PDB file of C-alpha atoms in Angstrom:
ATOM      1  CA  UNK I  26       0.000   0.000   0.000  1.00  0.00           C
ATOM      2  CA  UNK I  27       2.880   2.370   0.795  1.00  0.00           C
ATOM      3  CA  UNK I  28       4.334   1.663  -2.637  1.00  0.00           C
ATOM      4  CA  UNK I  29       1.076   2.639  -4.354  1.00  0.00           C
ATOM      5  CA  UNK I  30       0.884   5.841  -2.303  1.00  0.00           C
ATOM      6  CA  UNK I  31       4.496   6.674  -3.197  1.00  0.00           C
ATOM      7  CA  UNK I  32       3.870   6.119  -6.920  1.00  0.00           C
ATOM      8  CA  UNK I  33       0.681   8.197  -6.718  1.00  0.00           C
ATOM      9  CA  UNK I  34       2.611  11.000  -4.986  1.00  0.00           C
ATOM     10  CA  UNK I  35       5.334  10.931  -7.689  1.00  0.00           C
ATOM     11  CA  UNK I  36       2.669  11.032 -10.402  1.00  0.00           C
ATOM     12  CA  UNK I  37       0.948  14.030  -8.784  1.00  0.00           C
ATOM     13  CA  UNK I  38       4.231  15.914  -8.391  1.00  0.00           C
ATOM     14  CA  UNK I  39       5.081  15.205 -12.027  1.00  0.00           C
ATOM     15  CA  UNK I  40       1.757  16.580 -13.183  1.00  0.00           C
ATOM     16  CA  UNK I  41       2.025  19.719 -11.057  1.00  0.00           C
ATOM     17  CA  UNK I  42       5.623  20.545 -12.031  1.00  0.00           C
ATOM     18  CA  UNK I  43       5.159  19.707 -15.687  1.00  0.00           C
ATOM     19  CA  UNK I  44       7.686  16.898 -15.479  1.00  0.00           C
ATOM     20  CA  UNK I  45       7.407  14.215 -18.154  1.00  0.00           C
ATOM     21  CA  UNK I  46       9.950  11.837 -16.692  1.00  0.00           C
ATOM     22  CA  UNK I  47       8.878   9.197 -14.219  1.00  0.00           C
ATOM     23  CA  UNK I  48      10.775   8.367 -11.069  1.00  0.00           C
ATOM     24  CA  UNK I  49      11.806   4.780 -10.504  1.00  0.00           C
ATOM     25  CA  UNK I  50      11.453   3.063  -7.192  1.00  0.00           C
ATOM     26  CA  UNK I  51      13.640   0.226  -6.091  1.00  0.00           C
ATOM     27  CA  UNK I  52      12.122  -0.170  -2.697  1.00  0.00           C
ATOM     28  CA  UNK I  53       9.576   1.746  -0.748  1.00  0.00           C
ATOM     29  CA  UNK I  54      11.413   5.081  -1.286  1.00  0.00           C
ATOM     30  CA  UNK I  55      11.415   7.252  -4.397  1.00  0.00           C
ATOM     31  CA  UNK I  56      14.200   9.132  -6.111  1.00  0.00           C
ATOM     32  CA  UNK I  57      13.643  12.807  -6.848  1.00  0.00           C
ATOM     33  CA  UNK I  58      14.250  13.912 -10.428  1.00  0.00           C
ATOM     34  CA  UNK I  59      15.874  17.373 -10.640  1.00  0.00           C
ATOM     35  CA  UNK I  60      14.034  19.919 -12.748  1.00  0.00           C
ATOM     36  CA  UNK I  61      16.154  21.579 -15.418  1.00  0.00           C
ATOM     37  CA  UNK I  62      16.382  25.357 -15.248  1.00  0.00           C
ATOM     38  CA  UNK I  63      17.148  27.776 -18.010  1.00  0.00           C
ATOM     39  CA  UNK I  64      19.022  31.013 -17.743  1.00  0.00           C
ATOM     40  CA  UNK I  65      17.053  34.162 -18.580  1.00  0.00           C
ATOM     41  CA  UNK I  66      18.509  37.186 -20.280  1.00  0.00           C
ATOM     42  CA  UNK I  67      17.517  40.822 -20.051  1.00  0.00           C
ATOM     43  CA  UNK I  68      15.263  42.241 -22.746  1.00  0.00           C
ATOM     44  CA  UNK I  69      17.154  44.545 -25.070  1.00  0.00           C
ATOM     45  CA  UNK I  70      15.976  47.545 -27.046  1.00  0.00           C
ATOM     46  CA  UNK I  71      14.505  46.522 -30.404  1.00  0.00           C
ATOM     47  CA  UNK I  72      16.723  47.111 -33.382  1.00  0.00           C
ATOM     48  CA  UNK I  73      14.571  49.061 -35.812  1.00  0.00           C
ATOM     49  CA  UNK I  74      15.655  49.918 -39.313  1.00  0.00           C
ATOM     50  CA  UNK I  75      13.563  52.147 -41.532  1.00  0.00           C
ATOM     51  CA  UNK I  76      15.075  53.358 -44.763  1.00  0.00           C
ATOM     52  CA  UNK I  77      15.539  57.107 -44.884  1.00  0.00           C
ATOM     53  CA  UNK I  78      15.280  57.904 -41.157  1.00  0.00           C
ATOM     54  CA  UNK I  79      17.788  57.771 -38.329  1.00  0.00           C
ATOM     55  CA  UNK I  80      16.685  55.953 -35.183  1.00  0.00           C
ATOM     56  CA  UNK I  81      18.280  56.410 -31.777  1.00  0.00           C
ATOM     57  CA  UNK I  82      17.463  55.189 -28.273  1.00  0.00           C
ATOM     58  CA  UNK I  83      17.510  56.708 -24.812  1.00  0.00           C
ATOM     59  CA  UNK I  84      16.147  54.628 -21.943  1.00  0.00           C
ATOM     60  CA  UNK I  85      12.668  53.509 -23.062  1.00  0.00           C
ATOM     61  CA  UNK I  86      12.369  56.231 -25.724  1.00  0.00           C
ATOM     62  CA  UNK I  87      12.830  55.589 -29.454  1.00  0.00           C
ATOM     63  CA  UNK I  88      13.731  58.761 -31.361  1.00  0.00           C
ATOM     64  CA  UNK I  89      12.888  58.869 -35.069  1.00  0.00           C
ATOM     65  CA  UNK I  90      14.905  61.647 -36.701  1.00  0.00           C
ATOM     66  CA  UNK I  91      13.227  62.543 -40.003  1.00  0.00           C
ATOM     67  CA  UNK I  92      15.416  64.349 -42.562  1.00  0.00           C
ATOM     68  CA  UNK I  93      14.092  67.222 -44.698  1.00  0.00           C
ATOM     69  CA  UNK I  94      13.962  65.093 -47.877  1.00  0.00           C
ATOM     70  CA  UNK I  95      11.862  62.279 -46.301  1.00  0.00           C
ATOM     71  CA  UNK I  96       8.334  62.152 -47.795  1.00  0.00           C
ATOM     72  CA  UNK I  97       6.848  58.726 -46.915  1.00  0.00           C
ATOM     73  CA  UNK I  98       3.329  59.489 -45.646  1.00  0.00           C
ATOM     74  CA  UNK I  99       3.073  55.951 -44.237  1.00  0.00           C
ATOM     75  CA  UNK I 100       5.823  56.548 -41.666  1.00  0.00           C
ATOM     76  CA  UNK I 101       3.457  55.600 -38.819  1.00  0.00           C
ATOM     77  CA  UNK I 102       3.213  52.064 -40.204  1.00  0.00           C
ATOM     78  CA  UNK I 103       6.853  51.349 -39.329  1.00  0.00           C
ATOM     79  CA  UNK I 104       6.373  52.239 -35.668  1.00  0.00           C
ATOM     80  CA  UNK I 105       2.833  51.005 -34.943  1.00  0.00           C
ATOM     81  CA  UNK I 106       4.075  48.312 -32.574  1.00  0.00           C
ATOM     82  CA  UNK I 107       6.886  50.301 -30.970  1.00  0.00           C
ATOM     83  CA  UNK I 108       6.097  52.063 -27.721  1.00  0.00           C
ATOM     84  CA  UNK I 109       7.536  55.384 -26.619  1.00  0.00           C
ATOM     85  CA  UNK I 110       8.267  56.742 -30.100  1.00  0.00           C
ATOM     86  CA  UNK I 111       9.272  60.397 -30.422  1.00  0.00           C
ATOM     87  CA  UNK I 112       9.221  61.886 -33.915  1.00  0.00           C
ATOM     88  CA  UNK I 113      11.863  64.538 -34.571  1.00  0.00           C
ATOM     89  CA  UNK I 114      11.314  66.047 -38.043  1.00  0.00           C
ATOM     90  CA  UNK I 115      13.780  68.385 -39.714  1.00  0.00           C
ATOM     91  CA  UNK I 116      12.297  71.880 -39.744  1.00  0.00           C
ATOM     92  CA  UNK I 117      12.825  72.118 -43.522  1.00  0.00           C
ATOM     93  CA  UNK I 118      10.812  68.954 -44.248  1.00  0.00           C
ATOM     94  CA  UNK I 119       7.098  68.321 -44.803  1.00  0.00           C
ATOM     95  CA  UNK I 120       6.416  67.099 -41.244  1.00  0.00           C
ATOM     96  CA  UNK I 121       5.765  68.796 -37.911  1.00  0.00           C
ATOM     97  CA  UNK I 122       5.017  67.503 -34.412  1.00  0.00           C
ATOM     98  CA  UNK I 123       2.173  68.760 -32.248  1.00  0.00           C
ATOM     99  CA  UNK I 124       1.736  67.235 -28.771  1.00  0.00           C
ATOM    100  CA  UNK I 125       3.766  64.195 -29.855  1.00  0.00           C
ATOM    101  CA  UNK I 126       1.729  63.355 -32.979  1.00  0.00           C
ATOM    102  CA  UNK I 127       3.216  63.686 -36.470  1.00  0.00           C
ATOM    103  CA  UNK I 128       1.370  65.965 -38.936  1.00  0.00           C
ATOM    104  CA  UNK I 129       1.968  67.726 -42.226  1.00  0.00           C
ATOM    105  CA  UNK I 130       3.294  71.258 -41.728  1.00  0.00           C
ATOM    106  CA  UNK I 131      -0.093  72.758 -42.597  1.00  0.00           C
ATOM    107  CA  UNK I 132      -1.771  70.351 -40.088  1.00  0.00           C
ATOM    108  CA  UNK I 133      -4.132  68.917 -42.750  1.00  0.00           C
ATOM    109  CA  UNK I 134      -2.669  65.378 -42.642  1.00  0.00           C
ATOM    110  CA  UNK I 135      -2.147  63.165 -39.595  1.00  0.00           C
ATOM    111  CA  UNK I 136       0.640  60.639 -40.155  1.00  0.00           C
ATOM    112  CA  UNK I 137       1.440  59.037 -36.791  1.00  0.00           C
ATOM    113  CA  UNK I 138       0.194  59.021 -33.202  1.00  0.00           C
ATOM    114  CA  UNK I 139       2.559  57.301 -30.727  1.00  0.00           C
ATOM    115  CA  UNK I 140       1.229  55.149 -27.879  1.00  0.00           C
ATOM    116  CA  UNK I 141       1.840  57.819 -25.258  1.00  0.00           C
ATOM    117  CA  UNK I 142      -0.209  60.523 -27.038  1.00  0.00           C
ATOM    118  CA  UNK I 143      -3.620  61.292 -25.642  1.00  0.00           C
ATOM    119  CA  UNK I 144      -5.937  64.162 -24.868  1.00  0.00           C
ATOM    120  CA  UNK I 145      -4.830  66.282 -21.947  1.00  0.00           C
ATOM    121  CA  UNK I 146      -8.165  65.700 -20.212  1.00  0.00           C
ATOM    122  CA  UNK I 147      -7.731  61.898 -20.073  1.00  0.00           C
ATOM    123  CA  UNK I 148      -4.100  61.690 -18.902  1.00  0.00           C
ATOM    124  CA  UNK I 149      -4.993  61.507 -15.210  1.00  0.00           C
ATOM    125  CA  UNK I 150      -7.972  59.177 -15.587  1.00  0.00           C
ATOM    126  CA  UNK I 151      -7.565  55.474 -14.787  1.00  0.00           C
ATOM    127  CA  UNK I 152      -7.259  53.023 -17.653  1.00  0.00           C
ATOM    128  CA  UNK I 153      -9.066  52.483 -20.017  1.00  0.00           C
ATOM    129  CA  UNK I 154     -10.205  56.084 -20.391  1.00  0.00           C
ATOM    130  CA  UNK I 155      -7.539  57.102 -22.930  1.00  0.00           C
ATOM    131  CA  UNK I 156      -8.743  59.281 -25.807  1.00  0.00           C
ATOM    132  CA  UNK I 157      -7.293  61.171 -28.766  1.00  0.00           C
ATOM    133  CA  UNK I 158      -9.046  63.985 -30.599  1.00  0.00           C
ATOM    134  CA  UNK I 159      -8.066  64.679 -34.207  1.00  0.00           C
ATOM    135  CA  UNK I 160      -7.664  68.457 -34.715  1.00  0.00           C
ATOM    136  CA  UNK I 161     -10.284  70.232 -36.834  1.00  0.00           C
ATOM    137  CA  UNK I 162      -7.621  71.210 -39.400  1.00  0.00           C
ATOM    138  CA  UNK I 163      -6.931  67.563 -40.349  1.00  0.00           C
ATOM    139  CA  UNK I 164      -8.681  66.378 -43.525  1.00  0.00           C
ATOM    140  CA  UNK I 165      -6.846  63.052 -43.986  1.00  0.00           C
ATOM    141  CA  UNK I 166      -5.479  60.427 -41.587  1.00  0.00           C
ATOM    142  CA  UNK I 167      -2.878  57.859 -42.682  1.00  0.00           C
ATOM    143  CA  UNK I 168      -4.388  54.351 -42.404  1.00  0.00           C
ATOM    144  CA  UNK I 169      -1.638  53.148 -40.034  1.00  0.00           C
ATOM    145  CA  UNK I 170      -1.302  56.350 -38.030  1.00  0.00           C
ATOM    146  CA  UNK I 171      -2.347  54.897 -34.683  1.00  0.00           C
ATOM    147  CA  UNK I 172      -0.208  52.762 -32.400  1.00  0.00           C
ATOM    148  CA  UNK I 173      -1.586  49.228 -32.104  1.00  0.00           C
ATOM    149  CA  UNK I 174      -0.023  47.403 -29.180  1.00  0.00           C
ATOM    150  CA  UNK I 175       0.792  48.888 -25.799  1.00  0.00           C
ATOM    151  CA  UNK I 176       1.720  47.618 -22.387  1.00  0.00           C
ATOM    152  CA  UNK I 177       0.436  50.877 -20.943  1.00  0.00           C
ATOM    153  CA  UNK I 178      -2.987  52.260 -21.918  1.00  0.00           C
ATOM    154  CA  UNK I 179      -4.611  51.440 -25.262  1.00  0.00           C
ATOM    155  CA  UNK I 180      -6.511  54.077 -27.210  1.00  0.00           C
ATOM    156  CA  UNK I 181     -10.189  53.632 -26.347  1.00  0.00           C
ATOM    157  CA  UNK I 182     -11.909  56.683 -27.868  1.00  0.00           C
ATOM    158  CA  UNK I 183     -10.822  58.312 -31.114  1.00  0.00           C
ATOM    159  CA  UNK I 184     -12.704  61.535 -31.757  1.00  0.00           C
ATOM    160  CA  UNK I 185     -12.894  62.695 -35.371  1.00  0.00           C
ATOM    161  CA  UNK I 186     -14.799  65.569 -36.950  1.00  0.00           C
ATOM    162  CA  UNK I 187     -17.038  65.666 -40.025  1.00  0.00           C
ATOM    163  CA  UNK I 188     -14.137  66.847 -42.224  1.00  0.00           C
ATOM    164  CA  UNK I 189     -12.736  63.282 -42.178  1.00  0.00           C
ATOM    165  CA  UNK I 190     -14.492  61.272 -44.896  1.00  0.00           C
ATOM    166  CA  UNK I 191     -16.234  58.017 -44.093  1.00  0.00           C
ATOM    167  CA  UNK I 192     -13.940  56.292 -46.601  1.00  0.00           C
ATOM    168  CA  UNK I 193     -10.866  57.552 -44.725  1.00  0.00           C
ATOM    169  CA  UNK I 194     -12.382  56.472 -41.389  1.00  0.00           C
ATOM    170  CA  UNK I 195     -12.953  52.951 -42.722  1.00  0.00           C
ATOM    171  CA  UNK I 196      -9.316  52.721 -43.876  1.00  0.00           C
ATOM    172  CA  UNK I 197      -7.964  53.276 -40.359  1.00  0.00           C
ATOM    173  CA  UNK I 198      -6.243  50.278 -38.806  1.00  0.00           C
ATOM    174  CA  UNK I 199      -7.072  50.478 -35.106  1.00  0.00           C
ATOM    175  CA  UNK I 200      -6.756  48.377 -31.979  1.00  0.00           C
ATOM    176  CA  UNK I 201      -9.873  46.160 -31.643  1.00  0.00           C
ATOM    177  CA  UNK I 202     -11.135  48.050 -28.582  1.00  0.00           C
ATOM    178  CA  UNK I 203     -10.993  51.539 -30.114  1.00  0.00           C
ATOM    179  CA  UNK I 204     -14.256  53.375 -30.708  1.00  0.00           C
ATOM    180  CA  UNK I 205     -14.326  56.016 -33.441  1.00  0.00           C
ATOM    181  CA  UNK I 206     -16.678  58.804 -32.410  1.00  0.00           C
ATOM    182  CA  UNK I 207     -17.723  61.678 -34.645  1.00  0.00           C
ATOM    183  CA  UNK I 208     -18.002  64.938 -32.781  1.00  0.00           C
TER     184      UNK I 208
END
């Protein structure tokens, strides 16, 4: 009876620890099987490469330095899954930054909105109250302008005005929990 209890105990321990090996018994005692351990390594900063821009890192921040001759309107697509992006456009180029988001100089096109961008009024609210309001001057939003994955707070409410066409709204690639609200 003790032998059956010992085998049952070994079986239970194997199931709980995920062990697939069985312990052998030669008498009424069992031999413990050591569990292999693996060494973990620290997570490193992602190595991003986007043709035409210079990327640098400082702590958690990823700086995207955009030269004056860069004209790719889909720039947000390259950084949709990278948190803590800061766009730094050359002042002689076609881009400008307003409250962290990347726009055309005349503020009619919205190219990229990093994960940390949100309306001032929602910054102190608990998750998931994060919102972003597209400025009234914007008439077109790049399909991949909005950050998709975040370990912080996802974008819940995206406020757009009537100047954004329904076709453009439908082209937007957004996180599954984002609500687009016309104001």
